[in-house]
């Protein structure tokens, strides 16, 4: 067992965990933040995506004890039913989901994607590495390719992300 202190959605949390506990299990089983989903538990689906110090990661692929002192943001920390994050509101407006299982991961990933583009980080489909990447449908598809949606809500997800990007511009 090991003691770990980190901040989750702005709140300081201290847990006593088996060192083998993934960040996803720490969030879901120990902190009861069940918004982050366990789809595959081995880095293939993106349902468990959360942000650590502003960067998106698959929380099933990292151990909680590796995050001492980190700031973790889950879907619960982005917005609330009464006060949706703009990306959550856009997913609702564009029907960016059906069953909703992949949605928390999709939304955490989308928020981080727009930050990555803003920070000038290129992707595999960025044609000109010397220019700032743009928010195009191709860029969104490539950057969101780690988030699988079995319901196939992809085109609506791209529309939702595009709308938020346009509003931010
Ligand atoms: S549950 Fe983590 S990537 Fe699928
Ligand atoms: S909305 Fe069902 S898996 Fe994406």
mmCIF file of C-alpha atoms and ligand atoms in Angstrom:
data_model
loop_
_atom_site.group_PDB
_atom_site.id
_atom_site.type_symbol
_atom_site.label_atom_id
_atom_site.label_comp_id
_atom_site.label_asym_id
_atom_site.label_seq_id
_atom_site.Cartn_x
_atom_site.Cartn_y
_atom_site.Cartn_z
ATOM 1 C CA UNK A 1 0.000 0.000 0.000
ATOM 2 C CA UNK A 2 1.129 3.518 -0.668
ATOM 3 C CA UNK A 3 -0.136 6.963 0.226
ATOM 4 C CA UNK A 4 -0.833 9.312 -2.653
ATOM 5 C CA UNK A 5 -1.913 12.958 -2.583
ATOM 6 C CA UNK A 6 -3.207 14.732 -5.640
ATOM 7 C CA UNK A 7 -5.814 17.229 -6.633
ATOM 8 C CA UNK A 8 -8.930 15.965 -8.375
ATOM 9 C CA UNK A 9 -11.223 18.559 -9.916
ATOM 10 C CA UNK A 10 -9.685 21.233 -7.736
ATOM 11 C CA UNK A 11 -10.059 19.288 -4.485
ATOM 12 C CA UNK A 12 -7.080 17.899 -2.536
ATOM 13 C CA UNK A 13 -7.431 14.125 -2.140
ATOM 14 C CA UNK A 14 -5.306 11.660 -0.186
ATOM 15 C CA UNK A 15 -5.645 7.937 -0.826
ATOM 16 C CA UNK A 16 -4.019 4.809 0.573
ATOM 17 C CA UNK A 17 -3.730 2.533 -2.426
ATOM 18 C CA UNK A 18 -2.243 -0.716 -3.605
ATOM 19 C CA UNK A 19 0.639 0.464 -5.771
ATOM 20 C CA UNK A 20 -0.825 -1.489 -8.711
ATOM 21 C CA UNK A 21 -4.045 0.597 -8.740
ATOM 22 C CA UNK A 22 -4.566 2.422 -12.022
ATOM 23 C CA UNK A 23 -5.557 6.062 -12.005
ATOM 24 C CA UNK A 24 -8.888 4.995 -13.551
ATOM 25 C CA UNK A 25 -9.638 2.577 -10.708
ATOM 26 C CA UNK A 26 -8.552 5.168 -8.124
ATOM 27 C CA UNK A 27 -11.022 7.642 -9.617
ATOM 28 C CA UNK A 28 -13.896 5.220 -10.089
ATOM 29 C CA UNK A 29 -13.544 2.753 -7.221
ATOM 30 C CA UNK A 30 -11.969 4.900 -4.518
ATOM 31 C CA UNK A 31 -13.258 8.397 -5.247
ATOM 32 C CA UNK A 32 -16.549 7.231 -6.815
ATOM 33 C CA UNK A 33 -16.077 9.517 -9.792
ATOM 34 C CA UNK A 34 -17.718 7.156 -12.250
ATOM 35 C CA UNK A 35 -17.903 9.587 -15.158
ATOM 36 C CA UNK A 36 -14.627 8.243 -16.572
ATOM 37 C CA UNK A 37 -15.464 4.899 -18.134
ATOM 38 C CA UNK A 38 -13.631 1.612 -18.394
ATOM 39 C CA UNK A 39 -14.124 0.389 -21.919
ATOM 40 C CA UNK A 40 -11.125 -1.816 -22.674
ATOM 41 C CA UNK A 41 -8.768 -1.255 -19.710
ATOM 42 C CA UNK A 42 -5.750 -1.404 -21.985
ATOM 43 C CA UNK A 43 -5.416 1.849 -23.876
ATOM 44 C CA UNK A 44 -7.467 1.012 -26.940
ATOM 45 C CA UNK A 45 -10.746 2.922 -26.594
ATOM 46 C CA UNK A 46 -10.246 6.305 -24.898
ATOM 47 C CA UNK A 47 -13.339 5.961 -22.672
ATOM 48 C CA UNK A 48 -11.132 6.573 -19.621
ATOM 49 C CA UNK A 49 -9.562 9.820 -20.898
ATOM 50 C CA UNK A 50 -8.912 12.435 -18.200
ATOM 51 C CA UNK A 51 -6.618 15.427 -18.053
ATOM 52 C CA UNK A 52 -3.489 15.474 -15.923
ATOM 53 C CA UNK A 53 -1.955 18.919 -15.571
ATOM 54 C CA UNK A 54 -3.954 19.935 -18.661
ATOM 55 C CA UNK A 55 -2.816 17.033 -20.859
ATOM 56 C CA UNK A 56 -5.137 14.202 -21.833
ATOM 57 C CA UNK A 57 -4.160 10.672 -20.934
ATOM 58 C CA UNK A 58 -5.742 7.242 -20.823
ATOM 59 C CA UNK A 59 -6.229 6.795 -17.108
ATOM 60 C CA UNK A 60 -6.313 2.989 -17.450
ATOM 61 C CA UNK A 61 -2.699 3.017 -18.632
ATOM 62 C CA UNK A 62 -1.164 4.857 -15.708
ATOM 63 C CA UNK A 63 -0.782 4.009 -12.051
ATOM 64 C CA UNK A 64 -2.292 6.344 -9.481
ATOM 65 C CA UNK A 65 0.968 6.426 -7.505
ATOM 66 C CA UNK A 66 2.686 8.028 -10.496
ATOM 67 C CA UNK A 67 0.564 11.149 -9.998
ATOM 68 C CA UNK A 68 1.708 12.463 -6.646
ATOM 69 C CA UNK A 69 1.009 16.213 -6.587
ATOM 70 C CA UNK A 70 -0.659 16.245 -10.016
ATOM 71 C CA UNK A 71 -3.841 18.108 -10.939
ATOM 72 C CA UNK A 72 -6.389 15.743 -12.392
ATOM 73 C CA UNK A 73 -9.528 16.849 -14.185
ATOM 74 C CA UNK A 74 -12.315 14.408 -14.959
ATOM 75 C CA UNK A 75 -15.602 14.993 -16.748
ATOM 76 C CA UNK A 76 -17.145 15.812 -13.345
ATOM 77 C CA UNK A 77 -14.712 18.718 -13.008
ATOM 78 C CA UNK A 78 -15.376 20.215 -16.433
ATOM 79 C CA UNK A 79 -18.974 21.162 -15.843
ATOM 80 C CA UNK A 80 -22.154 20.208 -14.010
ATOM 81 C CA UNK A 81 -25.697 19.506 -15.261
ATOM 82 C CA UNK A 82 -26.674 23.056 -14.245
ATOM 83 C CA UNK A 83 -23.535 24.633 -15.650
ATOM 84 C CA UNK A 84 -22.280 22.681 -18.635
ATOM 85 C CA UNK A 85 -18.829 23.222 -20.070
ATOM 86 C CA UNK A 86 -19.172 24.672 -23.609
ATOM 87 C CA UNK A 87 -17.975 21.346 -25.031
ATOM 88 C CA UNK A 88 -20.604 19.421 -23.062
ATOM 89 C CA UNK A 89 -23.296 21.826 -24.278
ATOM 90 C CA UNK A 90 -22.109 21.448 -27.879
ATOM 91 C CA UNK A 91 -22.233 17.631 -27.634
ATOM 92 C CA UNK A 92 -25.845 17.934 -26.457
ATOM 93 C CA UNK A 93 -26.741 20.406 -29.234
ATOM 94 C CA UNK A 94 -25.169 18.255 -31.950
ATOM 95 C CA UNK A 95 -26.281 14.858 -30.621
ATOM 96 C CA UNK A 96 -22.650 13.860 -30.228
ATOM 97 C CA UNK A 97 -23.572 10.573 -28.555
ATOM 98 C CA UNK A 98 -26.113 7.782 -28.440
ATOM 99 C CA UNK A 99 -25.498 5.431 -25.483
ATOM 100 C CA UNK A 100 -23.115 7.957 -23.913
ATOM 101 C CA UNK A 101 -20.550 5.421 -22.738
ATOM 102 C CA UNK A 102 -17.668 6.955 -24.682
ATOM 103 C CA UNK A 103 -18.864 10.526 -24.130
ATOM 104 C CA UNK A 104 -16.944 11.583 -20.992
ATOM 105 C CA UNK A 105 -13.716 10.461 -22.650
ATOM 106 C CA UNK A 106 -14.677 12.112 -25.933
ATOM 107 C CA UNK A 107 -15.380 15.401 -24.182
ATOM 108 C CA UNK A 108 -12.196 15.401 -22.056
ATOM 109 C CA UNK A 109 -10.236 14.557 -25.183
ATOM 110 C CA UNK A 110 -11.939 17.275 -27.269
ATOM 111 C CA UNK A 111 -11.214 19.975 -24.726
ATOM 112 C CA UNK A 112 -7.542 18.963 -24.699
ATOM 113 C CA UNK A 113 -7.455 18.715 -28.523
ATOM 114 C CA UNK A 114 -8.446 22.358 -28.901
ATOM 115 C CA UNK A 115 -5.739 23.329 -26.404
ATOM 116 C CA UNK A 116 -3.170 21.257 -28.325
ATOM 117 C CA UNK A 117 -4.085 22.993 -31.589
ATOM 118 C CA UNK A 118 -3.973 26.378 -29.875
ATOM 119 C CA UNK A 119 -0.515 25.522 -28.537
ATOM 120 C CA UNK A 120 0.651 24.810 -32.101
ATOM 121 C CA UNK A 121 1.248 21.092 -31.562
ATOM 122 C CA UNK A 122 1.126 19.371 -34.975
ATOM 123 C CA UNK A 123 -0.611 16.054 -35.664
ATOM 124 C CA UNK A 124 0.023 13.282 -38.174
ATOM 125 C CA UNK A 125 -2.153 15.086 -40.751
ATOM 126 C CA UNK A 126 -0.749 18.597 -40.304
ATOM 127 C CA UNK A 127 0.530 19.390 -43.807
ATOM 128 C CA UNK A 128 2.764 22.355 -43.016
ATOM 129 C CA UNK A 129 4.812 21.787 -39.880
ATOM 130 C CA UNK A 130 6.071 25.361 -40.071
ATOM 131 C CA UNK A 131 2.585 26.883 -39.795
ATOM 132 C CA UNK A 132 0.148 26.911 -36.894
ATOM 133 C CA UNK A 133 -2.237 23.927 -37.157
ATOM 134 C CA UNK A 134 -5.848 24.812 -37.985
ATOM 135 C CA UNK A 135 -9.054 23.310 -36.633
ATOM 136 C CA UNK A 136 -10.132 21.314 -39.682
ATOM 137 C CA UNK A 137 -12.326 18.217 -39.799
ATOM 138 C CA UNK A 138 -9.243 16.166 -40.751
ATOM 139 C CA UNK A 139 -7.276 17.488 -37.793
ATOM 140 C CA UNK A 140 -10.159 16.751 -35.428
ATOM 141 C CA UNK A 141 -10.634 13.223 -36.794
ATOM 142 C CA UNK A 142 -6.935 12.440 -36.507
ATOM 143 C CA UNK A 143 -6.539 13.909 -33.028
ATOM 144 C CA UNK A 144 -9.718 12.184 -31.782
ATOM 145 C CA UNK A 145 -8.812 8.839 -33.349
ATOM 146 C CA UNK A 146 -7.938 7.350 -29.955
ATOM 147 C CA UNK A 147 -11.524 7.801 -28.787
ATOM 148 C CA UNK A 148 -13.679 5.023 -30.136
ATOM 149 C CA UNK A 149 -17.476 5.320 -30.344
ATOM 150 C CA UNK A 150 -19.277 2.053 -30.865
ATOM 151 C CA UNK A 151 -22.482 3.976 -31.614
ATOM 152 C CA UNK A 152 -20.745 5.763 -34.485
ATOM 153 C CA UNK A 153 -21.595 9.313 -33.425
ATOM 154 C CA UNK A 154 -18.399 10.513 -35.077
ATOM 155 C CA UNK A 155 -19.765 13.069 -37.544
ATOM 156 C CA UNK A 156 -21.812 14.772 -34.829
ATOM 157 C CA UNK A 157 -18.792 14.785 -32.512
ATOM 158 C CA UNK A 158 -16.745 16.552 -35.197
ATOM 159 C CA UNK A 159 -19.555 19.112 -35.592
ATOM 160 C CA UNK A 160 -19.660 19.751 -31.843
ATOM 161 C CA UNK A 161 -15.903 20.262 -31.595
ATOM 162 C CA UNK A 162 -15.903 22.504 -34.666
ATOM 163 C CA UNK A 163 -18.606 24.676 -33.158
ATOM 164 C CA UNK A 164 -16.703 25.153 -29.908
ATOM 165 C CA UNK A 165 -13.520 25.966 -31.842
ATOM 166 C CA UNK A 166 -15.383 28.572 -33.902
ATOM 167 C CA UNK A 167 -16.857 30.152 -30.791
ATOM 168 C CA UNK A 168 -13.420 30.349 -29.210
ATOM 169 C CA UNK A 169 -11.849 31.926 -32.310
HETATM 170 S S1 LIG B 1 -10.458 1.982 -20.818
HETATM 171 FE FE1 LIG B 1 -8.663 3.136 -21.073
HETATM 172 S S2 LIG B 1 -8.372 3.225 -23.205
HETATM 173 FE FE2 LIG B 1 -10.076 1.894 -22.962
HETATM 174 S S1 LIG B 2 -22.168 7.112 -27.787
HETATM 175 FE FE1 LIG B 2 -22.228 4.948 -27.545
HETATM 176 S S2 LIG B 2 -20.158 4.393 -27.692
HETATM 177 FE FE2 LIG B 2 -20.146 6.468 -28.227
#
